[in-house]
């Protein structure tokens, strides 16, 4: 007995929607990626690598990119929420910095209006001392911080960056008022590096890859990483193993458009998951020193909610929230 054509097609559609068919059997489409940052930065690099992987996985036929920088991603978020409602092929790159920007900037558009799809990567911060610093360990830094909070100059990226929040979290954990931390924000990695090497700041913070060559050359002493466990192949202790219970990463992820159906959301989750298994994505991870940190669907939604709560308290106490 042969299956009627309409029944067969219906079965194929159901299997495809459930992610049980190879992606090549599904209809690919033209994807639009919102990159809420200027070209060349972390979100831009992540989005373009993901777009290439979506094409290689045959999830997308073509991918177009829209760079819209400003306000820690809030400008791009507003355009994405208002301009892509119900579009099953629209994605927006975002991450920890956007959460910080939302907490400090209080934009009119809420992240919750868009649809969580997946966390992709995380880059953890490393704290370093200039090689000739009289301080040698994070314990030395904490002792100095407790004695005179203002005498410890923390140097890192912009106000509200993950290293700024980590400094506030460290103060809070060791019983120092986060409002008293002396944080010096630099516009770019080059400026921060020069300040650390010149001894103009006490402690520097950044993504590990930013300081790796100076650590290897002995010009900076790495004293702690902000990951839950030591980073692969990197012999630097975590804050946690040194008695400071903090984990914070500059993670990056993607959201889908507002108002898509549960089936469309699942198709995006399946598509992104397939893209992350491609050689193109593996190459990007290796080239950019990204730490894979994949989390999808509802687990990702819960993670973002938890991150908002974990960031809001120290940021508020450190005076980052007006």
PDB file of C-alpha atoms in Angstrom:
ATOM      1  CA  UNK A   1       0.000   0.000   0.000  1.00  0.00           C
ATOM      2  CA  UNK A   2       1.489   3.349  -1.022  1.00  0.00           C
ATOM      3  CA  UNK A   3       1.353   6.442   1.141  1.00  0.00           C
ATOM      4  CA  UNK A   4      -0.675   9.252  -0.394  1.00  0.00           C
ATOM      5  CA  UNK A   5       1.565  12.121  -1.623  1.00  0.00           C
ATOM      6  CA  UNK A   6      -0.093  14.713   0.636  1.00  0.00           C
ATOM      7  CA  UNK A   7       0.390  12.454   3.698  1.00  0.00           C
ATOM      8  CA  UNK A   8       4.030  11.854   2.747  1.00  0.00           C
ATOM      9  CA  UNK A   9       4.739  15.583   2.335  1.00  0.00           C
ATOM     10  CA  UNK A  10       3.008  16.304   5.629  1.00  0.00           C
ATOM     11  CA  UNK A  11       5.210  13.666   7.332  1.00  0.00           C
ATOM     12  CA  UNK A  12       8.370  15.136   5.791  1.00  0.00           C
ATOM     13  CA  UNK A  13       7.361  18.628   6.959  1.00  0.00           C
ATOM     14  CA  UNK A  14       6.726  17.333  10.490  1.00  0.00           C
ATOM     15  CA  UNK A  15      10.097  15.542  10.588  1.00  0.00           C
ATOM     16  CA  UNK A  16      11.882  18.624   9.280  1.00  0.00           C
ATOM     17  CA  UNK A  17      10.193  20.850  11.881  1.00  0.00           C
ATOM     18  CA  UNK A  18      11.227  18.395  14.596  1.00  0.00           C
ATOM     19  CA  UNK A  19      14.825  18.529  13.378  1.00  0.00           C
ATOM     20  CA  UNK A  20      14.827  14.817  12.496  1.00  0.00           C
ATOM     21  CA  UNK A  21      15.783  15.256   8.848  1.00  0.00           C
ATOM     22  CA  UNK A  22      19.174  16.367   7.585  1.00  0.00           C
ATOM     23  CA  UNK A  23      19.222  20.108   7.189  1.00  0.00           C
ATOM     24  CA  UNK A  24      19.809  19.809   3.456  1.00  0.00           C
ATOM     25  CA  UNK A  25      16.269  18.397   3.237  1.00  0.00           C
ATOM     26  CA  UNK A  26      14.833  21.545   4.785  1.00  0.00           C
ATOM     27  CA  UNK A  27      14.125  24.722   2.881  1.00  0.00           C
ATOM     28  CA  UNK A  28      17.020  27.138   3.408  1.00  0.00           C
ATOM     29  CA  UNK A  29      16.362  30.838   3.179  1.00  0.00           C
ATOM     30  CA  UNK A  30      17.819  34.308   3.135  1.00  0.00           C
ATOM     31  CA  UNK A  31      18.951  35.171   6.641  1.00  0.00           C
ATOM     32  CA  UNK A  32      19.359  38.662   8.062  1.00  0.00           C
ATOM     33  CA  UNK A  33      21.852  39.193  10.878  1.00  0.00           C
ATOM     34  CA  UNK A  34      21.690  42.287  13.046  1.00  0.00           C
ATOM     35  CA  UNK A  35      25.158  43.142  14.368  1.00  0.00           C
ATOM     36  CA  UNK A  36      24.489  45.828  17.009  1.00  0.00           C
ATOM     37  CA  UNK A  37      28.068  47.149  16.873  1.00  0.00           C
ATOM     38  CA  UNK A  38      30.503  48.779  14.482  1.00  0.00           C
ATOM     39  CA  UNK A  39      32.500  46.609  12.029  1.00  0.00           C
ATOM     40  CA  UNK A  40      35.588  44.862  13.405  1.00  0.00           C
ATOM     41  CA  UNK A  41      34.572  44.251  17.021  1.00  0.00           C
ATOM     42  CA  UNK A  42      33.633  41.049  18.832  1.00  0.00           C
ATOM     43  CA  UNK A  43      29.935  41.009  17.937  1.00  0.00           C
ATOM     44  CA  UNK A  44      30.694  41.799  14.284  1.00  0.00           C
ATOM     45  CA  UNK A  45      33.305  39.018  14.088  1.00  0.00           C
ATOM     46  CA  UNK A  46      30.961  36.556  15.823  1.00  0.00           C
ATOM     47  CA  UNK A  47      28.011  37.401  13.564  1.00  0.00           C
ATOM     48  CA  UNK A  48      29.972  37.118  10.330  1.00  0.00           C
ATOM     49  CA  UNK A  49      31.522  33.811  11.436  1.00  0.00           C
ATOM     50  CA  UNK A  50      28.046  32.507  12.306  1.00  0.00           C
ATOM     51  CA  UNK A  51      26.670  33.684   8.960  1.00  0.00           C
ATOM     52  CA  UNK A  52      29.417  31.838   7.084  1.00  0.00           C
ATOM     53  CA  UNK A  53      28.722  28.704   9.171  1.00  0.00           C
ATOM     54  CA  UNK A  54      24.944  28.931   8.537  1.00  0.00           C
ATOM     55  CA  UNK A  55      25.683  29.022   4.803  1.00  0.00           C
ATOM     56  CA  UNK A  56      28.163  26.142   5.019  1.00  0.00           C
ATOM     57  CA  UNK A  57      25.612  24.062   6.962  1.00  0.00           C
ATOM     58  CA  UNK A  58      23.057  24.846   4.211  1.00  0.00           C
ATOM     59  CA  UNK A  59      20.750  26.366   6.825  1.00  0.00           C
ATOM     60  CA  UNK A  60      20.906  29.654   4.897  1.00  0.00           C
ATOM     61  CA  UNK A  61      21.160  30.300   1.161  1.00  0.00           C
ATOM     62  CA  UNK A  62      22.418  33.822   1.729  1.00  0.00           C
ATOM     63  CA  UNK A  63      23.141  35.998   4.761  1.00  0.00           C
ATOM     64  CA  UNK A  64      22.968  39.784   4.855  1.00  0.00           C
ATOM     65  CA  UNK A  65      24.502  41.796   7.701  1.00  0.00           C
ATOM     66  CA  UNK A  66      23.381  45.054   9.248  1.00  0.00           C
ATOM     67  CA  UNK A  67      25.873  46.864  11.518  1.00  0.00           C
ATOM     68  CA  UNK A  68      24.165  49.266  13.898  1.00  0.00           C
ATOM     69  CA  UNK A  69      26.528  50.330  16.683  1.00  0.00           C
ATOM     70  CA  UNK A  70      25.953  52.512  19.724  1.00  0.00           C
ATOM     71  CA  UNK A  71      24.732  52.454  23.329  1.00  0.00           C
ATOM     72  CA  UNK A  72      26.216  48.994  24.102  1.00  0.00           C
ATOM     73  CA  UNK A  73      23.973  47.425  21.465  1.00  0.00           C
ATOM     74  CA  UNK A  74      20.733  49.178  22.479  1.00  0.00           C
ATOM     75  CA  UNK A  75      20.391  51.010  19.133  1.00  0.00           C
ATOM     76  CA  UNK A  76      20.688  47.764  17.155  1.00  0.00           C
ATOM     77  CA  UNK A  77      18.346  46.011  19.614  1.00  0.00           C
ATOM     78  CA  UNK A  78      15.668  48.688  19.097  1.00  0.00           C
ATOM     79  CA  UNK A  79      15.924  48.388  15.316  1.00  0.00           C
ATOM     80  CA  UNK A  80      15.809  44.579  15.515  1.00  0.00           C
ATOM     81  CA  UNK A  81      12.758  44.492  17.835  1.00  0.00           C
ATOM     82  CA  UNK A  82      10.848  47.117  15.846  1.00  0.00           C
ATOM     83  CA  UNK A  83      11.859  46.022  12.368  1.00  0.00           C
ATOM     84  CA  UNK A  84      11.898  42.222  12.302  1.00  0.00           C
ATOM     85  CA  UNK A  85       8.680  41.126  14.063  1.00  0.00           C
ATOM     86  CA  UNK A  86       7.654  37.600  13.043  1.00  0.00           C
ATOM     87  CA  UNK A  87      10.633  37.100  10.695  1.00  0.00           C
ATOM     88  CA  UNK A  88      11.763  33.458  11.127  1.00  0.00           C
ATOM     89  CA  UNK A  89      15.103  34.115   9.362  1.00  0.00           C
ATOM     90  CA  UNK A  90      16.245  37.115  11.419  1.00  0.00           C
ATOM     91  CA  UNK A  91      18.966  36.819  14.078  1.00  0.00           C
ATOM     92  CA  UNK A  92      20.696  39.340  16.320  1.00  0.00           C
ATOM     93  CA  UNK A  93      24.110  38.888  17.934  1.00  0.00           C
ATOM     94  CA  UNK A  94      24.254  40.014  21.584  1.00  0.00           C
ATOM     95  CA  UNK A  95      26.055  39.257  24.800  1.00  0.00           C
ATOM     96  CA  UNK A  96      27.066  40.214  28.329  1.00  0.00           C
ATOM     97  CA  UNK A  97      27.926  43.795  27.302  1.00  0.00           C
ATOM     98  CA  UNK A  98      24.361  44.339  26.042  1.00  0.00           C
ATOM     99  CA  UNK A  99      22.962  43.272  29.439  1.00  0.00           C
ATOM    100  CA  UNK A 100      25.276  45.764  31.134  1.00  0.00           C
ATOM    101  CA  UNK A 101      24.180  48.480  28.691  1.00  0.00           C
ATOM    102  CA  UNK A 102      20.504  47.742  29.332  1.00  0.00           C
ATOM    103  CA  UNK A 103      21.025  47.909  33.110  1.00  0.00           C
ATOM    104  CA  UNK A 104      22.845  51.262  32.895  1.00  0.00           C
ATOM    105  CA  UNK A 105      21.022  52.838  29.943  1.00  0.00           C
ATOM    106  CA  UNK A 106      17.447  51.650  30.574  1.00  0.00           C
ATOM    107  CA  UNK A 107      16.442  51.639  26.867  1.00  0.00           C
ATOM    108  CA  UNK A 108      12.771  51.820  25.880  1.00  0.00           C
ATOM    109  CA  UNK A 109      12.986  48.456  24.098  1.00  0.00           C
ATOM    110  CA  UNK A 110      13.372  45.332  26.240  1.00  0.00           C
ATOM    111  CA  UNK A 111      15.572  42.366  25.331  1.00  0.00           C
ATOM    112  CA  UNK A 112      12.705  40.114  26.482  1.00  0.00           C
ATOM    113  CA  UNK A 113      10.710  41.263  23.438  1.00  0.00           C
ATOM    114  CA  UNK A 114      13.095  39.270  21.217  1.00  0.00           C
ATOM    115  CA  UNK A 115      13.408  35.455  21.263  1.00  0.00           C
ATOM    116  CA  UNK A 116      16.381  33.728  22.975  1.00  0.00           C
ATOM    117  CA  UNK A 117      18.048  31.174  20.695  1.00  0.00           C
ATOM    118  CA  UNK A 118      21.567  30.270  21.872  1.00  0.00           C
ATOM    119  CA  UNK A 119      24.707  31.259  23.726  1.00  0.00           C
ATOM    120  CA  UNK A 120      27.684  30.557  21.473  1.00  0.00           C
ATOM    121  CA  UNK A 121      30.984  31.464  23.128  1.00  0.00           C
ATOM    122  CA  UNK A 122      32.459  33.077  26.184  1.00  0.00           C
ATOM    123  CA  UNK A 123      35.686  34.955  26.678  1.00  0.00           C
ATOM    124  CA  UNK A 124      36.845  35.107  30.254  1.00  0.00           C
ATOM    125  CA  UNK A 125      38.777  37.968  31.768  1.00  0.00           C
ATOM    126  CA  UNK A 126      42.272  37.689  33.131  1.00  0.00           C
ATOM    127  CA  UNK A 127      43.605  40.086  35.752  1.00  0.00           C
ATOM    128  CA  UNK A 128      47.259  41.012  35.416  1.00  0.00           C
ATOM    129  CA  UNK A 129      49.902  42.976  37.310  1.00  0.00           C
ATOM    130  CA  UNK A 130      52.826  44.828  35.705  1.00  0.00           C
ATOM    131  CA  UNK A 131      55.883  42.541  35.957  1.00  0.00           C
ATOM    132  CA  UNK A 132      57.631  44.912  38.377  1.00  0.00           C
ATOM    133  CA  UNK A 133      54.643  45.402  40.695  1.00  0.00           C
ATOM    134  CA  UNK A 134      55.308  44.975  44.420  1.00  0.00           C
ATOM    135  CA  UNK A 135      52.007  43.047  44.515  1.00  0.00           C
ATOM    136  CA  UNK A 136      52.347  39.413  43.432  1.00  0.00           C
ATOM    137  CA  UNK A 137      48.925  37.748  43.852  1.00  0.00           C
ATOM    138  CA  UNK A 138      45.194  38.471  43.981  1.00  0.00           C
ATOM    139  CA  UNK A 139      45.477  38.123  47.783  1.00  0.00           C
ATOM    140  CA  UNK A 140      47.972  41.018  47.780  1.00  0.00           C
ATOM    141  CA  UNK A 141      45.545  43.090  45.686  1.00  0.00           C
ATOM    142  CA  UNK A 142      42.665  42.291  48.088  1.00  0.00           C
ATOM    143  CA  UNK A 143      44.793  43.234  51.115  1.00  0.00           C
ATOM    144  CA  UNK A 144      45.649  46.577  49.510  1.00  0.00           C
ATOM    145  CA  UNK A 145      41.995  47.073  48.503  1.00  0.00           C
ATOM    146  CA  UNK A 146      40.835  46.517  52.080  1.00  0.00           C
ATOM    147  CA  UNK A 147      43.477  48.904  53.442  1.00  0.00           C
ATOM    148  CA  UNK A 148      42.802  51.737  50.948  1.00  0.00           C
ATOM    149  CA  UNK A 149      40.284  51.020  48.138  1.00  0.00           C
ATOM    150  CA  UNK A 150      41.180  54.141  46.142  1.00  0.00           C
ATOM    151  CA  UNK A 151      44.890  53.209  46.009  1.00  0.00           C
ATOM    152  CA  UNK A 152      44.149  50.208  43.767  1.00  0.00           C
ATOM    153  CA  UNK A 153      43.710  51.507  40.210  1.00  0.00           C
ATOM    154  CA  UNK A 154      41.870  48.962  38.053  1.00  0.00           C
ATOM    155  CA  UNK A 155      42.448  49.432  34.319  1.00  0.00           C
ATOM    156  CA  UNK A 156      40.280  47.916  31.602  1.00  0.00           C
ATOM    157  CA  UNK A 157      37.688  48.503  28.914  1.00  0.00           C
ATOM    158  CA  UNK A 158      34.772  50.891  28.949  1.00  0.00           C
ATOM    159  CA  UNK A 159      32.664  51.694  31.998  1.00  0.00           C
ATOM    160  CA  UNK A 160      30.288  48.769  32.516  1.00  0.00           C
ATOM    161  CA  UNK A 161      32.578  46.252  30.757  1.00  0.00           C
ATOM    162  CA  UNK A 162      32.898  42.749  32.220  1.00  0.00           C
ATOM    163  CA  UNK A 163      36.265  43.601  33.807  1.00  0.00           C
ATOM    164  CA  UNK A 164      34.733  46.703  35.439  1.00  0.00           C
ATOM    165  CA  UNK A 165      31.865  44.595  36.807  1.00  0.00           C
ATOM    166  CA  UNK A 166      34.331  41.883  37.927  1.00  0.00           C
ATOM    167  CA  UNK A 167      36.308  44.493  39.900  1.00  0.00           C
ATOM    168  CA  UNK A 168      33.069  45.629  41.587  1.00  0.00           C
ATOM    169  CA  UNK A 169      32.158  41.988  42.312  1.00  0.00           C
ATOM    170  CA  UNK A 170      35.596  41.322  43.866  1.00  0.00           C
ATOM    171  CA  UNK A 171      35.202  44.371  46.136  1.00  0.00           C
ATOM    172  CA  UNK A 172      31.719  43.249  47.155  1.00  0.00           C
ATOM    173  CA  UNK A 173      32.867  39.680  47.898  1.00  0.00           C
ATOM    174  CA  UNK A 174      35.761  40.808  50.121  1.00  0.00           C
ATOM    175  CA  UNK A 175      33.690  43.328  52.075  1.00  0.00           C
ATOM    176  CA  UNK A 176      34.753  46.568  50.354  1.00  0.00           C
ATOM    177  CA  UNK A 177      32.120  49.086  49.167  1.00  0.00           C
ATOM    178  CA  UNK A 178      32.036  48.703  45.330  1.00  0.00           C
ATOM    179  CA  UNK A 179      31.365  52.462  45.064  1.00  0.00           C
ATOM    180  CA  UNK A 180      34.933  53.020  46.326  1.00  0.00           C
ATOM    181  CA  UNK A 181      36.715  51.139  43.552  1.00  0.00           C
ATOM    182  CA  UNK A 182      39.046  53.274  41.447  1.00  0.00           C
ATOM    183  CA  UNK A 183      38.358  52.109  37.884  1.00  0.00           C
ATOM    184  CA  UNK A 184      40.113  53.670  34.891  1.00  0.00           C
ATOM    185  CA  UNK A 185      38.302  53.017  31.598  1.00  0.00           C
ATOM    186  CA  UNK A 186      40.310  52.873  28.370  1.00  0.00           C
ATOM    187  CA  UNK A 187      38.836  53.187  24.905  1.00  0.00           C
ATOM    188  CA  UNK A 188      40.809  50.311  23.416  1.00  0.00           C
ATOM    189  CA  UNK A 189      43.004  47.366  24.320  1.00  0.00           C
ATOM    190  CA  UNK A 190      46.148  49.188  23.159  1.00  0.00           C
ATOM    191  CA  UNK A 191      45.619  52.038  25.642  1.00  0.00           C
ATOM    192  CA  UNK A 192      44.992  49.644  28.537  1.00  0.00           C
ATOM    193  CA  UNK A 193      48.080  47.575  27.643  1.00  0.00           C
ATOM    194  CA  UNK A 194      50.293  50.682  27.569  1.00  0.00           C
ATOM    195  CA  UNK A 195      48.951  51.808  30.978  1.00  0.00           C
ATOM    196  CA  UNK A 196      49.650  48.392  32.544  1.00  0.00           C
ATOM    197  CA  UNK A 197      53.137  48.072  31.038  1.00  0.00           C
ATOM    198  CA  UNK A 198      53.899  51.630  32.152  1.00  0.00           C
ATOM    199  CA  UNK A 199      52.755  50.928  35.718  1.00  0.00           C
ATOM    200  CA  UNK A 200      50.040  53.611  35.479  1.00  0.00           C
ATOM    201  CA  UNK A 201      47.415  51.204  36.822  1.00  0.00           C
ATOM    202  CA  UNK A 202      47.712  48.687  39.652  1.00  0.00           C
ATOM    203  CA  UNK A 203      45.750  45.845  38.067  1.00  0.00           C
ATOM    204  CA  UNK A 204      44.675  45.340  34.457  1.00  0.00           C
ATOM    205  CA  UNK A 205      41.726  43.325  33.184  1.00  0.00           C
ATOM    206  CA  UNK A 206      40.792  42.115  29.708  1.00  0.00           C
ATOM    207  CA  UNK A 207      40.002  39.035  27.642  1.00  0.00           C
ATOM    208  CA  UNK A 208      42.912  36.585  27.920  1.00  0.00           C
ATOM    209  CA  UNK A 209      43.829  36.790  24.221  1.00  0.00           C
ATOM    210  CA  UNK A 210      44.365  40.574  24.533  1.00  0.00           C
ATOM    211  CA  UNK A 211      47.209  40.126  27.059  1.00  0.00           C
ATOM    212  CA  UNK A 212      48.494  36.642  26.106  1.00  0.00           C
ATOM    213  CA  UNK A 213      51.699  37.770  24.328  1.00  0.00           C
ATOM    214  CA  UNK A 214      52.704  40.071  27.234  1.00  0.00           C
ATOM    215  CA  UNK A 215      52.043  37.327  29.793  1.00  0.00           C
ATOM    216  CA  UNK A 216      54.127  34.877  27.721  1.00  0.00           C
ATOM    217  CA  UNK A 217      56.955  37.435  27.446  1.00  0.00           C
ATOM    218  CA  UNK A 218      56.978  37.992  31.209  1.00  0.00           C
ATOM    219  CA  UNK A 219      55.937  41.666  30.909  1.00  0.00           C
ATOM    220  CA  UNK A 220      52.688  41.025  32.782  1.00  0.00           C
ATOM    221  CA  UNK A 221      51.966  38.624  35.635  1.00  0.00           C
ATOM    222  CA  UNK A 222      48.584  36.886  35.313  1.00  0.00           C
ATOM    223  CA  UNK A 223      47.050  36.502  38.780  1.00  0.00           C
ATOM    224  CA  UNK A 224      43.490  35.260  38.164  1.00  0.00           C
ATOM    225  CA  UNK A 225      40.952  34.276  35.529  1.00  0.00           C
ATOM    226  CA  UNK A 226      37.196  34.806  35.912  1.00  0.00           C
ATOM    227  CA  UNK A 227      36.137  31.378  34.577  1.00  0.00           C
ATOM    228  CA  UNK A 228      34.648  28.556  36.676  1.00  0.00           C
ATOM    229  CA  UNK A 229      37.626  26.320  35.881  1.00  0.00           C
ATOM    230  CA  UNK A 230      41.129  26.998  34.604  1.00  0.00           C
ATOM    231  CA  UNK A 231      41.216  27.817  30.901  1.00  0.00           C
ATOM    232  CA  UNK A 232      42.519  24.964  28.711  1.00  0.00           C
ATOM    233  CA  UNK A 233      46.303  25.069  28.379  1.00  0.00           C
ATOM    234  CA  UNK A 234      46.596  28.221  30.507  1.00  0.00           C
ATOM    235  CA  UNK A 235      48.217  27.888  33.917  1.00  0.00           C
ATOM    236  CA  UNK A 236      46.446  30.739  35.698  1.00  0.00           C
ATOM    237  CA  UNK A 237      44.313  30.076  38.808  1.00  0.00           C
ATOM    238  CA  UNK A 238      40.643  31.065  38.891  1.00  0.00           C
ATOM    239  CA  UNK A 239      39.241  33.585  41.362  1.00  0.00           C
ATOM    240  CA  UNK A 240      37.126  30.735  42.765  1.00  0.00           C
ATOM    241  CA  UNK A 241      40.103  28.549  43.656  1.00  0.00           C
ATOM    242  CA  UNK A 242      41.648  31.560  45.412  1.00  0.00           C
ATOM    243  CA  UNK A 243      38.636  31.956  47.677  1.00  0.00           C
ATOM    244  CA  UNK A 244      36.715  34.621  45.735  1.00  0.00           C
ATOM    245  CA  UNK A 245      33.471  33.042  44.522  1.00  0.00           C
ATOM    246  CA  UNK A 246      33.036  34.906  41.229  1.00  0.00           C
ATOM    247  CA  UNK A 247      32.515  33.698  37.680  1.00  0.00           C
ATOM    248  CA  UNK A 248      31.921  36.217  34.902  1.00  0.00           C
ATOM    249  CA  UNK A 249      32.467  35.891  31.169  1.00  0.00           C
ATOM    250  CA  UNK A 250      32.123  38.141  28.163  1.00  0.00           C
ATOM    251  CA  UNK A 251      29.762  35.659  26.523  1.00  0.00           C
ATOM    252  CA  UNK A 252      28.090  36.105  23.147  1.00  0.00           C
ATOM    253  CA  UNK A 253      24.858  34.691  21.826  1.00  0.00           C
ATOM    254  CA  UNK A 254      22.031  35.118  19.333  1.00  0.00           C
ATOM    255  CA  UNK A 255      18.366  36.039  19.588  1.00  0.00           C
ATOM    256  CA  UNK A 256      15.569  35.560  17.080  1.00  0.00           C
ATOM    257  CA  UNK A 257      12.896  38.079  16.154  1.00  0.00           C
ATOM    258  CA  UNK A 258       9.909  38.956  18.359  1.00  0.00           C
ATOM    259  CA  UNK A 259       6.687  37.079  17.674  1.00  0.00           C
ATOM    260  CA  UNK A 260       8.031  33.954  15.979  1.00  0.00           C
ATOM    261  CA  UNK A 261       6.253  30.648  16.645  1.00  0.00           C
ATOM    262  CA  UNK A 262       7.613  27.846  18.854  1.00  0.00           C
ATOM    263  CA  UNK A 263       8.295  25.778  15.704  1.00  0.00           C
ATOM    264  CA  UNK A 264      10.167  28.664  14.056  1.00  0.00           C
ATOM    265  CA  UNK A 265      12.218  29.157  17.212  1.00  0.00           C
ATOM    266  CA  UNK A 266      13.098  25.440  17.280  1.00  0.00           C
ATOM    267  CA  UNK A 267      14.092  25.594  13.600  1.00  0.00           C
ATOM    268  CA  UNK A 268      16.470  28.471  14.423  1.00  0.00           C
ATOM    269  CA  UNK A 269      17.913  26.563  17.401  1.00  0.00           C
ATOM    270  CA  UNK A 270      18.452  23.502  15.177  1.00  0.00           C
ATOM    271  CA  UNK A 271      19.955  25.656  12.415  1.00  0.00           C
ATOM    272  CA  UNK A 272      22.388  27.445  14.738  1.00  0.00           C
ATOM    273  CA  UNK A 273      23.334  24.112  16.377  1.00  0.00           C
ATOM    274  CA  UNK A 274      24.126  22.680  12.933  1.00  0.00           C
ATOM    275  CA  UNK A 275      26.177  25.780  12.028  1.00  0.00           C
ATOM    276  CA  UNK A 276      28.277  25.357  15.180  1.00  0.00           C
ATOM    277  CA  UNK A 277      29.328  21.897  13.940  1.00  0.00           C
ATOM    278  CA  UNK A 278      30.819  23.156  10.660  1.00  0.00           C
ATOM    279  CA  UNK A 279      34.536  23.444   9.816  1.00  0.00           C
ATOM    280  CA  UNK A 280      33.933  27.176   9.155  1.00  0.00           C
ATOM    281  CA  UNK A 281      32.836  27.732  12.762  1.00  0.00           C
ATOM    282  CA  UNK A 282      35.666  25.550  14.149  1.00  0.00           C
ATOM    283  CA  UNK A 283      38.158  27.699  12.203  1.00  0.00           C
ATOM    284  CA  UNK A 284      36.651  30.919  13.614  1.00  0.00           C
ATOM    285  CA  UNK A 285      36.778  29.568  17.193  1.00  0.00           C
ATOM    286  CA  UNK A 286      40.456  28.660  16.785  1.00  0.00           C
ATOM    287  CA  UNK A 287      41.445  31.880  15.010  1.00  0.00           C
ATOM    288  CA  UNK A 288      39.735  34.154  17.568  1.00  0.00           C
ATOM    289  CA  UNK A 289      40.627  32.188  20.738  1.00  0.00           C
ATOM    290  CA  UNK A 290      36.945  31.803  21.637  1.00  0.00           C
ATOM    291  CA  UNK A 291      35.868  29.392  24.362  1.00  0.00           C
ATOM    292  CA  UNK A 292      32.823  27.413  23.141  1.00  0.00           C
ATOM    293  CA  UNK A 293      29.976  27.825  25.640  1.00  0.00           C
ATOM    294  CA  UNK A 294      26.898  26.511  23.857  1.00  0.00           C
ATOM    295  CA  UNK A 295      23.547  26.779  25.622  1.00  0.00           C
ATOM    296  CA  UNK A 296      20.257  26.717  23.714  1.00  0.00           C
ATOM    297  CA  UNK A 297      16.544  27.382  24.125  1.00  0.00           C
ATOM    298  CA  UNK A 298      15.022  27.570  27.587  1.00  0.00           C
ATOM    299  CA  UNK A 299      18.361  26.884  29.314  1.00  0.00           C
ATOM    300  CA  UNK A 300      19.736  29.977  27.567  1.00  0.00           C
ATOM    301  CA  UNK A 301      16.652  32.006  28.584  1.00  0.00           C
ATOM    302  CA  UNK A 302      17.199  31.068  32.246  1.00  0.00           C
ATOM    303  CA  UNK A 303      20.909  31.878  31.979  1.00  0.00           C
ATOM    304  CA  UNK A 304      20.158  35.401  30.677  1.00  0.00           C
ATOM    305  CA  UNK A 305      17.660  36.005  33.501  1.00  0.00           C
ATOM    306  CA  UNK A 306      20.270  34.865  36.048  1.00  0.00           C
ATOM    307  CA  UNK A 307      22.946  37.078  34.438  1.00  0.00           C
ATOM    308  CA  UNK A 308      20.708  40.159  34.627  1.00  0.00           C
ATOM    309  CA  UNK A 309      20.247  39.559  38.378  1.00  0.00           C
ATOM    310  CA  UNK A 310      23.953  38.796  38.983  1.00  0.00           C
ATOM    311  CA  UNK A 311      25.101  41.946  37.148  1.00  0.00           C
ATOM    312  CA  UNK A 312      22.493  44.424  38.384  1.00  0.00           C
ATOM    313  CA  UNK A 313      23.474  44.347  42.086  1.00  0.00           C
ATOM    314  CA  UNK A 314      27.247  45.046  41.852  1.00  0.00           C
ATOM    315  CA  UNK A 315      26.709  47.513  38.984  1.00  0.00           C
ATOM    316  CA  UNK A 316      24.181  49.448  41.049  1.00  0.00           C
ATOM    317  CA  UNK A 317      26.390  49.441  44.145  1.00  0.00           C
ATOM    318  CA  UNK A 318      29.413  50.566  42.112  1.00  0.00           C
ATOM    319  CA  UNK A 319      27.475  53.582  40.839  1.00  0.00           C
ATOM    320  CA  UNK A 320      27.289  52.388  37.232  1.00  0.00           C
ATOM    321  CA  UNK A 321      23.495  52.725  37.216  1.00  0.00           C
ATOM    322  CA  UNK A 322      22.162  56.275  37.222  1.00  0.00           C
TER     323      UNK A 322
END
